[in-house]
Tab-separated table of C-alpha atoms and ligand atoms in Angstrom:
chain	number	residue	atom	x	y	z
A	22	UNK	CA	-2.305	43.473	9.945
A	23	UNK	CA	-4.737	41.375	7.991
A	24	UNK	CA	-4.749	37.595	7.747
A	25	UNK	CA	-3.192	37.542	4.339
A	26	UNK	CA	-0.170	39.492	5.464
A	27	UNK	CA	0.375	37.017	8.292
A	28	UNK	CA	-0.367	33.934	6.201
A	29	UNK	CA	2.558	31.535	5.965
A	30	UNK	CA	3.529	30.793	2.388
A	31	UNK	CA	4.757	27.233	2.015
A	32	UNK	CA	7.517	26.037	-0.230
A	33	UNK	CA	8.137	22.380	-1.079
A	34	UNK	CA	10.150	20.504	-3.722
A	35	UNK	CA	8.084	18.894	-6.457
A	36	UNK	CA	8.938	15.194	-6.149
A	37	UNK	CA	7.507	13.414	-3.083
A	38	UNK	CA	10.829	11.559	-2.720
A	39	UNK	CA	12.549	14.912	-2.056
A	40	UNK	CA	10.244	15.609	0.873
A	41	UNK	CA	9.835	14.342	4.425
A	42	UNK	CA	6.246	13.256	4.964
A	43	UNK	CA	5.464	11.949	8.436
A	44	UNK	CA	2.115	10.571	9.619
A	45	UNK	CA	1.538	13.906	11.353
A	46	UNK	CA	-0.766	15.365	8.695
A	47	UNK	CA	-2.037	18.875	9.462
A	48	UNK	CA	-4.435	18.935	6.521
A	49	UNK	CA	-6.442	15.723	6.791
A	50	UNK	CA	-9.708	17.365	5.738
A	51	UNK	CA	-8.147	18.508	2.482
A	52	UNK	CA	-6.072	15.370	1.875
A	53	UNK	CA	-9.016	13.049	2.616
A	54	UNK	CA	-11.061	14.935	0.014
A	55	UNK	CA	-8.316	14.788	-2.619
A	56	UNK	CA	-7.623	11.117	-1.826
A	57	UNK	CA	-11.282	10.281	-2.296
A	58	UNK	CA	-11.239	11.955	-5.713
A	59	UNK	CA	-8.031	10.063	-6.528
A	60	UNK	CA	-9.742	6.834	-5.565
A	61	UNK	CA	-12.797	7.686	-7.650
A	62	UNK	CA	-10.537	8.287	-10.662
A	63	UNK	CA	-8.639	5.017	-10.080
A	64	UNK	CA	-11.903	3.106	-9.771
A	65	UNK	CA	-12.980	4.622	-13.089
A	66	UNK	CA	-9.624	3.634	-14.602
A	67	UNK	CA	-8.628	7.249	-15.127
A	68	UNK	CA	-5.125	6.640	-13.855
A	69	UNK	CA	-3.617	9.955	-14.947
A	70	UNK	CA	-6.229	11.903	-13.048
A	71	UNK	CA	-5.794	9.577	-10.060
A	72	UNK	CA	-2.059	10.268	-9.885
A	73	UNK	CA	-2.659	14.020	-10.208
A	74	UNK	CA	-4.956	13.970	-7.148
A	75	UNK	CA	-2.515	11.698	-5.241
A	76	UNK	CA	0.316	14.151	-5.953
A	77	UNK	CA	-1.783	17.119	-4.869
A	78	UNK	CA	-2.775	15.343	-1.634
A	79	UNK	CA	0.861	14.427	-0.988
A	80	UNK	CA	1.960	18.068	-1.229
A	81	UNK	CA	-0.585	19.041	1.433
A	82	UNK	CA	0.423	16.082	3.645
A	83	UNK	CA	3.920	17.482	4.114
A	84	UNK	CA	2.949	21.050	5.055
A	85	UNK	CA	3.942	22.036	8.620
A	86	UNK	CA	0.602	23.741	9.337
A	87	UNK	CA	-3.035	23.652	8.249
A	88	UNK	CA	-3.860	25.611	5.111
A	89	UNK	CA	-6.301	28.387	5.996
A	90	UNK	CA	-6.011	30.658	3.004
A	91	UNK	CA	-5.709	30.044	-0.744
A	92	UNK	CA	-2.874	32.603	-0.897
A	93	UNK	CA	-0.688	30.163	1.045
A	94	UNK	CA	-0.767	27.749	-1.865
A	95	UNK	CA	0.958	30.095	-4.288
A	96	UNK	CA	4.075	28.461	-5.649
A	97	UNK	CA	3.232	24.947	-4.417
A	98	UNK	CA	3.904	22.213	-7.008
A	99	UNK	CA	1.435	19.559	-8.261
A	100	UNK	CA	-1.705	21.556	-7.487
A	101	UNK	CA	-3.779	21.721	-10.649
A	102	UNK	CA	-6.853	23.742	-11.381
A	103	UNK	CA	-9.147	20.924	-10.262
A	104	UNK	CA	-7.379	20.442	-6.921
A	105	UNK	CA	-7.429	24.212	-6.332
A	106	UNK	CA	-11.188	24.225	-6.872
A	107	UNK	CA	-11.685	21.414	-4.342
A	108	UNK	CA	-9.476	23.105	-1.731
A	109	UNK	CA	-11.176	26.461	-2.253
A	110	UNK	CA	-14.588	24.853	-1.875
A	111	UNK	CA	-13.556	23.288	1.447
A	112	UNK	CA	-11.902	26.436	2.819
A	113	UNK	CA	-14.948	28.521	1.924
A	114	UNK	CA	-17.835	26.132	2.566
A	115	UNK	CA	-16.422	23.520	4.904
A	116	UNK	CA	-17.032	20.753	2.354
A	117	UNK	CA	-16.406	19.975	-1.300
A	118	UNK	CA	-19.574	19.578	-3.350
A	119	UNK	CA	-17.778	17.173	-5.681
A	120	UNK	CA	-16.707	14.964	-2.778
A	121	UNK	CA	-20.215	15.010	-1.322
A	122	UNK	CA	-21.879	14.076	-4.592
A	123	UNK	CA	-19.309	11.327	-5.187
A	124	UNK	CA	-19.991	9.826	-1.773
A	125	UNK	CA	-23.708	9.827	-2.512
A	126	UNK	CA	-23.386	8.393	-5.999
A	127	UNK	CA	-24.729	4.840	-6.392
A	128	UNK	CA	-21.942	3.963	-8.807
A	129	UNK	CA	-19.192	5.051	-6.405
A	130	UNK	CA	-20.819	3.210	-3.513
A	131	UNK	CA	-21.124	0.046	-5.606
A	132	UNK	CA	-17.510	0.311	-6.822
A	133	UNK	CA	-16.336	0.648	-3.204
A	134	UNK	CA	-18.317	-2.340	-1.968
A	135	UNK	CA	-17.329	-4.591	-4.869
A	136	UNK	CA	-13.624	-3.656	-4.981
A	137	UNK	CA	-13.645	-4.174	-1.204
A	138	UNK	CA	-13.665	-7.881	-2.121
A	139	UNK	CA	-10.112	-9.254	-2.232
A	140	UNK	CA	-9.355	-10.207	-5.845
A	141	UNK	CA	-11.808	-7.736	-7.380
A	142	UNK	CA	-10.397	-4.761	-9.277
A	143	UNK	CA	-11.963	-1.799	-11.040
A	144	UNK	CA	-12.544	-3.709	-14.306
A	145	UNK	CA	-14.428	-6.591	-12.706
A	146	UNK	CA	-16.472	-4.256	-10.510
A	147	UNK	CA	-17.442	-2.192	-13.541
A	148	UNK	CA	-18.531	-5.318	-15.454
A	149	UNK	CA	-20.662	-6.438	-12.509
A	150	UNK	CA	-22.246	-3.001	-12.083
A	151	UNK	CA	-23.180	-3.012	-15.765
A	152	UNK	CA	-24.846	-6.370	-15.080
A	153	UNK	CA	-26.929	-4.692	-12.360
A	154	UNK	CA	-24.871	-5.905	-9.382
A	155	UNK	CA	-24.409	-3.192	-6.733
A	156	UNK	CA	-23.917	-5.101	-3.484
A	157	UNK	CA	-22.744	-8.408	-2.059
A	158	UNK	CA	-26.213	-9.923	-1.855
A	159	UNK	CA	-26.845	-9.200	-5.528
A	160	UNK	CA	-23.447	-10.664	-6.384
A	161	UNK	CA	-24.173	-13.866	-4.471
A	162	UNK	CA	-27.493	-14.440	-6.241
A	163	UNK	CA	-26.250	-13.328	-9.662
A	164	UNK	CA	-24.662	-16.585	-10.742
A	165	UNK	CA	-21.444	-14.733	-11.696
A	166	UNK	CA	-18.449	-17.053	-11.654
A	167	UNK	CA	-15.914	-16.017	-9.052
A	168	UNK	CA	-12.292	-17.114	-9.125
A	169	UNK	CA	-10.678	-18.714	-6.079
A	170	UNK	CA	-9.307	-15.420	-4.735
A	171	UNK	CA	-12.677	-13.698	-5.070
A	172	UNK	CA	-14.487	-16.585	-3.371
A	173	UNK	CA	-12.083	-16.337	-0.433
A	174	UNK	CA	-12.447	-12.545	-0.490
A	175	UNK	CA	-16.213	-12.758	-0.318
A	176	UNK	CA	-16.098	-15.399	2.400
A	177	UNK	CA	-13.873	-13.219	4.631
A	178	UNK	CA	-15.254	-9.864	3.509
A	179	UNK	CA	-15.879	-8.334	6.932
A	180	UNK	CA	-12.569	-9.403	8.438
A	181	UNK	CA	-10.565	-8.217	5.432
A	182	UNK	CA	-12.201	-4.794	5.583
A	183	UNK	CA	-11.342	-4.474	9.268
A	184	UNK	CA	-8.043	-2.639	9.875
A	185	UNK	CA	-5.085	-4.808	10.875
A	186	UNK	CA	-3.376	-3.547	14.046
A	187	UNK	CA	0.371	-3.368	14.657
A	188	UNK	CA	-0.051	-6.048	17.355
A	189	UNK	CA	-1.719	-8.340	14.802
A	190	UNK	CA	1.043	-7.583	12.279
A	191	UNK	CA	3.651	-8.536	14.898
A	192	UNK	CA	1.776	-11.748	15.684
A	193	UNK	CA	1.727	-12.649	11.961
A	194	UNK	CA	5.438	-11.754	11.771
A	195	UNK	CA	6.193	-14.231	14.571
A	196	UNK	CA	4.272	-17.022	12.858
A	197	UNK	CA	6.022	-16.402	9.547
A	198	UNK	CA	9.372	-16.234	11.311
A	199	UNK	CA	8.730	-19.619	12.891
A	200	UNK	CA	7.783	-21.034	9.493
A	201	UNK	CA	10.787	-19.525	7.739
A	202	UNK	CA	13.459	-20.532	10.242
A	203	UNK	CA	12.059	-24.045	10.494
A	204	UNK	CA	12.614	-24.568	6.744
A	205	UNK	CA	15.774	-22.392	6.408
A	206	UNK	CA	17.453	-21.606	9.755
A	207	UNK	CA	19.388	-18.391	9.034
A	208	UNK	CA	16.744	-16.712	6.888
A	209	UNK	CA	15.738	-13.210	7.944
A	210	UNK	CA	12.353	-11.581	7.856
A	211	UNK	CA	11.517	-7.861	7.816
A	212	UNK	CA	8.194	-6.093	8.276
A	213	UNK	CA	7.676	-3.834	5.259
A	214	UNK	CA	4.756	-1.795	3.823
A	215	UNK	CA	2.845	0.691	5.943
A	216	UNK	CA	3.874	-0.820	9.289
A	217	UNK	CA	7.546	-0.166	8.495
A	218	UNK	CA	6.569	3.464	7.922
A	219	UNK	CA	5.160	3.575	11.452
A	220	UNK	CA	1.462	3.239	10.642
A	221	UNK	CA	-0.581	1.898	13.556
A	222	UNK	CA	-3.040	0.058	11.296
A	223	UNK	CA	-3.012	-1.259	7.749
A	224	UNK	CA	-5.058	-3.198	5.232
A	225	UNK	CA	-2.603	-6.078	5.237
A	226	UNK	CA	0.750	-7.276	6.583
A	227	UNK	CA	3.757	-7.171	4.235
A	228	UNK	CA	6.857	-9.255	4.989
A	229	UNK	CA	10.166	-9.533	3.149
A	230	UNK	CA	12.266	-12.669	3.491
A	231	UNK	CA	15.929	-13.112	2.580
A	232	UNK	CA	19.005	-15.179	3.463
A	233	UNK	CA	22.578	-13.877	3.993
A	234	UNK	CA	23.967	-16.457	1.537
A	235	UNK	CA	22.998	-15.636	-2.032
A	236	UNK	CA	21.032	-18.489	-3.596
A	237	UNK	CA	19.941	-20.133	-0.336
A	238	UNK	CA	16.582	-18.362	-0.660
A	239	UNK	CA	15.724	-20.062	-3.968
A	240	UNK	CA	12.603	-22.203	-3.645
A	241	UNK	CA	11.949	-20.990	-0.111
A	242	UNK	CA	8.406	-19.724	-0.626
A	243	UNK	CA	6.739	-23.078	-1.462
A	244	UNK	CA	8.358	-24.614	1.631
A	245	UNK	CA	7.197	-21.780	3.885
A	246	UNK	CA	3.700	-22.022	2.424
A	247	UNK	CA	3.593	-25.798	2.986
A	248	UNK	CA	4.663	-25.349	6.603
A	249	UNK	CA	2.001	-22.686	7.182
A	250	UNK	CA	-0.619	-24.818	5.455
A	251	UNK	CA	0.213	-27.900	7.506
A	252	UNK	CA	-0.325	-25.883	10.698
A	253	UNK	CA	-3.656	-24.523	9.481
A	254	UNK	CA	-2.557	-20.887	9.239
A	255	UNK	CA	-3.662	-20.304	5.653
A	256	UNK	CA	-7.228	-19.669	4.487
A	257	UNK	CA	-6.018	-18.808	0.966
A	258	UNK	CA	-2.704	-18.451	-0.837
A	259	UNK	CA	-1.413	-17.824	-4.299
A	260	UNK	CA	2.315	-18.225	-4.804
A	261	UNK	CA	4.053	-16.873	-7.880
A	262	UNK	CA	7.642	-17.583	-8.763
A	263	UNK	CA	7.948	-14.332	-10.712
A	264	UNK	CA	10.426	-14.126	-13.491
A	265	UNK	CA	12.294	-10.878	-13.092
A	266	UNK	CA	12.522	-10.551	-16.868
A	267	UNK	CA	8.749	-10.562	-17.152
A	268	UNK	CA	8.175	-8.077	-14.338
A	269	UNK	CA	6.880	-4.761	-15.570
A	270	UNK	CA	8.616	-2.758	-12.874
A	271	UNK	CA	12.282	-3.436	-13.221
A	272	UNK	CA	14.762	-2.421	-15.871
A	273	UNK	CA	14.556	-4.486	-19.006
A	274	UNK	CA	18.140	-5.713	-18.978
A	275	UNK	CA	18.532	-9.445	-18.566
A	276	UNK	CA	20.714	-10.805	-15.795
A	277	UNK	CA	21.000	-14.383	-14.643
A	278	UNK	CA	20.936	-13.665	-10.910
A	279	UNK	CA	17.776	-11.599	-11.120
A	280	UNK	CA	15.015	-13.979	-12.025
A	281	UNK	CA	14.124	-15.280	-8.588
A	282	UNK	CA	11.392	-13.135	-7.147
A	283	UNK	CA	8.988	-15.290	-5.172
A	284	UNK	CA	5.743	-13.835	-3.885
A	285	UNK	CA	2.738	-15.055	-2.000
A	286	UNK	CA	-0.589	-13.286	-1.664
A	287	UNK	CA	-2.410	-14.913	1.211
A	288	UNK	CA	-5.147	-14.785	3.787
A	289	UNK	CA	-4.058	-15.879	7.261
A	290	UNK	CA	-6.200	-17.342	9.988
A	291	UNK	CA	-5.024	-15.482	13.079
A	292	UNK	CA	-6.040	-16.657	16.542
A	293	UNK	CA	-7.357	-13.767	18.598
A	294	UNK	CA	-5.648	-12.904	21.842
A	295	UNK	CA	-7.983	-13.384	24.776
A	296	UNK	CA	-8.354	-9.878	26.163
A	297	UNK	CA	-8.225	-9.411	29.908
A	298	UNK	CA	-10.754	-6.597	29.641
A	299	UNK	CA	-13.377	-8.801	28.032
A	300	UNK	CA	-15.596	-9.543	31.060
A	301	UNK	CA	-15.890	-5.821	31.774
A	302	UNK	CA	-16.877	-4.953	28.200
A	303	UNK	CA	-19.357	-7.772	28.278
A	304	UNK	CA	-21.023	-6.403	31.403
A	305	UNK	CA	-21.288	-2.968	29.847
A	306	UNK	CA	-22.618	-4.164	26.542
A	307	UNK	CA	-24.984	-6.654	28.113
A	308	UNK	CA	-26.757	-8.811	25.536
A	309	UNK	CA	-24.993	-7.338	22.503
A	310	UNK	CA	-21.701	-9.079	23.048
A	311	UNK	CA	-22.298	-12.560	21.681
A	312	UNK	CA	-24.764	-11.602	19.007
A	313	UNK	CA	-22.261	-11.351	16.159
A	314	UNK	CA	-20.831	-14.730	17.137
A	315	UNK	CA	-17.754	-14.580	19.331
A	316	UNK	CA	-15.154	-16.013	16.937
A	317	UNK	CA	-11.746	-16.990	18.190
A	318	UNK	CA	-9.896	-16.018	15.021
A	319	UNK	CA	-9.924	-13.414	12.290
A	320	UNK	CA	-8.790	-13.391	8.659
A	321	UNK	CA	-5.829	-11.145	7.760
A	322	UNK	CA	-4.365	-10.350	4.329
A	323	UNK	CA	-0.656	-11.107	4.244
A	324	UNK	CA	1.849	-10.454	1.424
A	325	UNK	CA	5.117	-12.395	1.514
A	326	UNK	CA	8.086	-11.616	-0.731
A	327	UNK	CA	11.392	-13.466	-1.000
A	328	UNK	CA	14.441	-11.592	-2.234
A	329	UNK	CA	18.030	-12.723	-2.803
A	330	UNK	CA	20.393	-10.789	-0.544
A	331	UNK	CA	21.983	-9.024	-3.545
A	332	UNK	CA	18.629	-7.357	-4.263
A	333	UNK	CA	17.482	-6.951	-0.671
A	334	UNK	CA	17.998	-3.171	-0.422
A	335	UNK	CA	16.001	-2.639	-3.621
A	336	UNK	CA	13.223	-4.953	-2.457
A	337	UNK	CA	13.159	-3.220	0.948
A	338	UNK	CA	12.943	0.220	-0.648
A	339	UNK	CA	10.402	-0.941	-3.232
A	340	UNK	CA	8.066	-2.594	-0.753
A	341	UNK	CA	8.134	-0.053	2.053
A	342	UNK	CA	5.990	2.440	0.158
A	343	UNK	CA	4.021	4.570	0.228
A	344	UNK	CA	2.782	3.755	-3.249
A	345	UNK	CA	3.084	7.405	-4.262
A	346	UNK	CA	6.565	7.687	-2.740
A	347	UNK	CA	7.628	4.654	-4.844
A	348	UNK	CA	6.097	6.073	-7.968
A	349	UNK	CA	7.863	9.383	-7.393
A	350	UNK	CA	11.215	7.657	-6.774
A	351	UNK	CA	10.902	5.892	-10.128
A	352	UNK	CA	9.840	9.122	-11.849
A	353	UNK	CA	12.778	10.974	-10.280
A	354	UNK	CA	15.170	8.222	-11.365
A	355	UNK	CA	13.893	8.210	-14.946
A	356	UNK	CA	13.298	11.902	-15.563
A	357	UNK	CA	16.054	13.505	-13.524
A	358	UNK	CA	18.815	10.891	-13.524
A	359	UNK	CA	18.256	8.741	-16.651
A	360	UNK	CA	18.139	5.694	-14.392
A	361	UNK	CA	15.604	2.862	-14.097
A	362	UNK	CA	14.661	1.929	-10.556
A	363	UNK	CA	12.760	-1.244	-9.714
A	364	UNK	CA	12.330	-3.492	-6.689
A	365	UNK	CA	15.231	-5.591	-7.961
A	366	UNK	CA	17.846	-3.154	-9.178
A	367	UNK	CA	18.908	0.304	-10.288
A	368	UNK	CA	20.150	0.687	-13.846
A	369	UNK	CA	22.127	3.715	-15.034
A	370	UNK	CA	21.232	4.322	-18.674
A	371	UNK	CA	24.151	6.714	-19.273
A	372	UNK	CA	26.768	4.340	-17.909
A	373	UNK	CA	24.905	1.285	-19.247
A	374	UNK	CA	25.367	-0.593	-15.997
A	375	UNK	CA	23.621	-1.655	-12.810
A	376	UNK	CA	24.459	0.288	-9.661
A	377	UNK	CA	24.894	-2.012	-6.682
A	378	UNK	CA	23.601	-1.210	-3.224
A	379	UNK	CA	23.470	-3.045	0.083
A	380	UNK	CA	21.377	-0.436	1.912
A	381	UNK	CA	18.557	1.991	1.172
A	382	UNK	CA	20.948	4.854	2.024
A	383	UNK	CA	23.192	3.820	-0.870
A	384	UNK	CA	20.259	3.792	-3.293
A	385	UNK	CA	19.225	7.329	-2.295
A	386	UNK	CA	22.862	8.369	-2.737
A	387	UNK	CA	23.019	6.811	-6.242
A	388	UNK	CA	19.872	8.763	-7.070
A	389	UNK	CA	21.331	12.031	-5.771
A	390	UNK	CA	18.621	12.277	-3.120
A	391	UNK	CA	18.844	13.075	0.561
A	392	UNK	CA	18.089	9.913	2.562
A	393	UNK	CA	14.473	9.781	3.699
A	394	UNK	CA	13.800	7.234	6.481
A	395	UNK	CA	10.681	4.996	6.272
A	396	UNK	CA	8.735	7.072	8.824
A	397	UNK	CA	9.047	10.071	6.485
A	398	UNK	CA	7.918	8.241	3.330
A	399	UNK	CA	4.220	8.621	4.130
A	400	UNK	CA	3.469	10.661	1.000
B	7	CTP	N1	3.520	-3.336	-3.935
B	7	CTP	C1	4.083	-3.844	-5.059
B	7	CTP	N2	3.355	-4.663	-5.894
B	7	CTP	C2	2.073	-4.953	-5.603
B	7	CTP	C3	1.477	-4.460	-4.449
B	7	CTP	C4	2.246	-3.634	-3.619
B	7	CTP	O1	5.240	-3.577	-5.329
B	7	CTP	N3	1.380	-5.739	-6.440
B	7	CTP	C5	4.306	-2.481	-3.054
B	7	CTP	C6	3.755	-1.073	-3.034
B	7	CTP	O2	4.375	-0.267	-3.995
B	7	CTP	C7	4.068	-0.615	-1.639
B	7	CTP	C8	4.174	-1.908	-0.810
B	7	CTP	O3	4.209	-2.961	-1.744
B	7	CTP	O4	5.326	0.008	-1.630
B	7	CTP	C9	3.059	-2.063	0.150
B	7	CTP	O5	1.818	-2.054	-0.526
B	7	CTP	P1	0.438	-2.137	0.233
B	7	CTP	O6	0.426	-3.254	1.192
B	7	CTP	O7	-0.622	-2.142	-0.799
B	7	CTP	O8	0.351	-0.706	0.933
B	7	CTP	P2	0.798	-0.195	2.361
B	7	CTP	O9	1.610	1.030	2.124
B	7	CTP	O10	1.427	-1.273	3.161
B	7	CTP	O11	-0.562	0.276	3.002
B	7	CTP	P3	-1.594	-0.585	3.887
B	7	CTP	O12	-1.314	-0.179	5.284
B	7	CTP	O13	-2.936	-0.146	3.429
B	7	CTP	O14	-1.349	-2.022	3.633
B	8	MN	MN1	3.900	18.889	13.009
B	9	MN	MN1	0.479	-3.127	3.340
B	10	MN	MN1	0.521	-5.411	0.575
């Protein structure tokens, strides 16, 4: 028996929302490589190519075993010629030459550093690079005008590029809960984003706020923000009272009860827990410990969203992620079911009506999909 005869051939459905993708990834070497190429494409504003690499990576993330042989990939969806080449390179040589050269490229390094600033996207980074700016020091001496978000992003650069732990997310959740219930007693808050999918760390904390009585949530965000500000919890915030009709995501049908999406992009000042183990670490590290300045707080990116209860299930599904899982849900809805799915509603184009739902399970059922719990949406 040779290896090929024994090789497991995998079979997976083509939409990520038809698959169960846990955090238990057996192909991290391959998916890290494809994700890096996806990121490179996104940073170069080649969105189509970026999605193609994200889809390819997602297929490998849900395989039950490591890929060891190209033959195993026969029949797998979403793997294009380019992705095949990258995988083959890694299986044969241990690394991908394209990934290596990307990581060494000055342009990629500069794009990473500059888009690592909160408030800086691919377009801005590209403009700065063309002006000869490749790092933070050059940016600071360049005389470029930064907006308020970017100034805050630069100021808290190190903290915001440090992973947020689940414990920190829970601590933020408690603060926001205190704020929310003190301005609207029966309001409910839910941890969404990566932490709801079971991730142990994230780049931010995402929280969804609602109230069991429709309409009670209107105008809540400014009050919550004021409370947080008065207690000194906010280093930066930008609140938008989004009009649903103007949102690019949702269906384009007007409806009077659907124009109340309130969002807040913020940077929290989170007090650090005093760790019991600190004296020990200090003894081991000797002089190093206080050198970086022993600060008592850190900055954390926090996204707050307020949803009316009638749209809560859609907001919950839309903000739990992963980003690719969401994208695939919307593609499935549009291409396979002639429906438009957004974070506010689901519209059936054939029946010309909105389909109501009070739980994520109901939305999956409307879409003709098997229910996938948050922990299996890590595509
Ligand atoms: N989202 C959105 N609109 C944005 C930003 C994010 O609808 N402008 C949604 C994304 O589609 C995703 C969720 O919010 O479903 C969380 O996004 P994000 O915090 O960026 O990603 P996470 O999956 O939480 O990953 P991380 O741990 O890195 O924060
Ligand atoms: Mn497993
Ligand atoms: Mn997040
Ligand atoms: Mn977020």
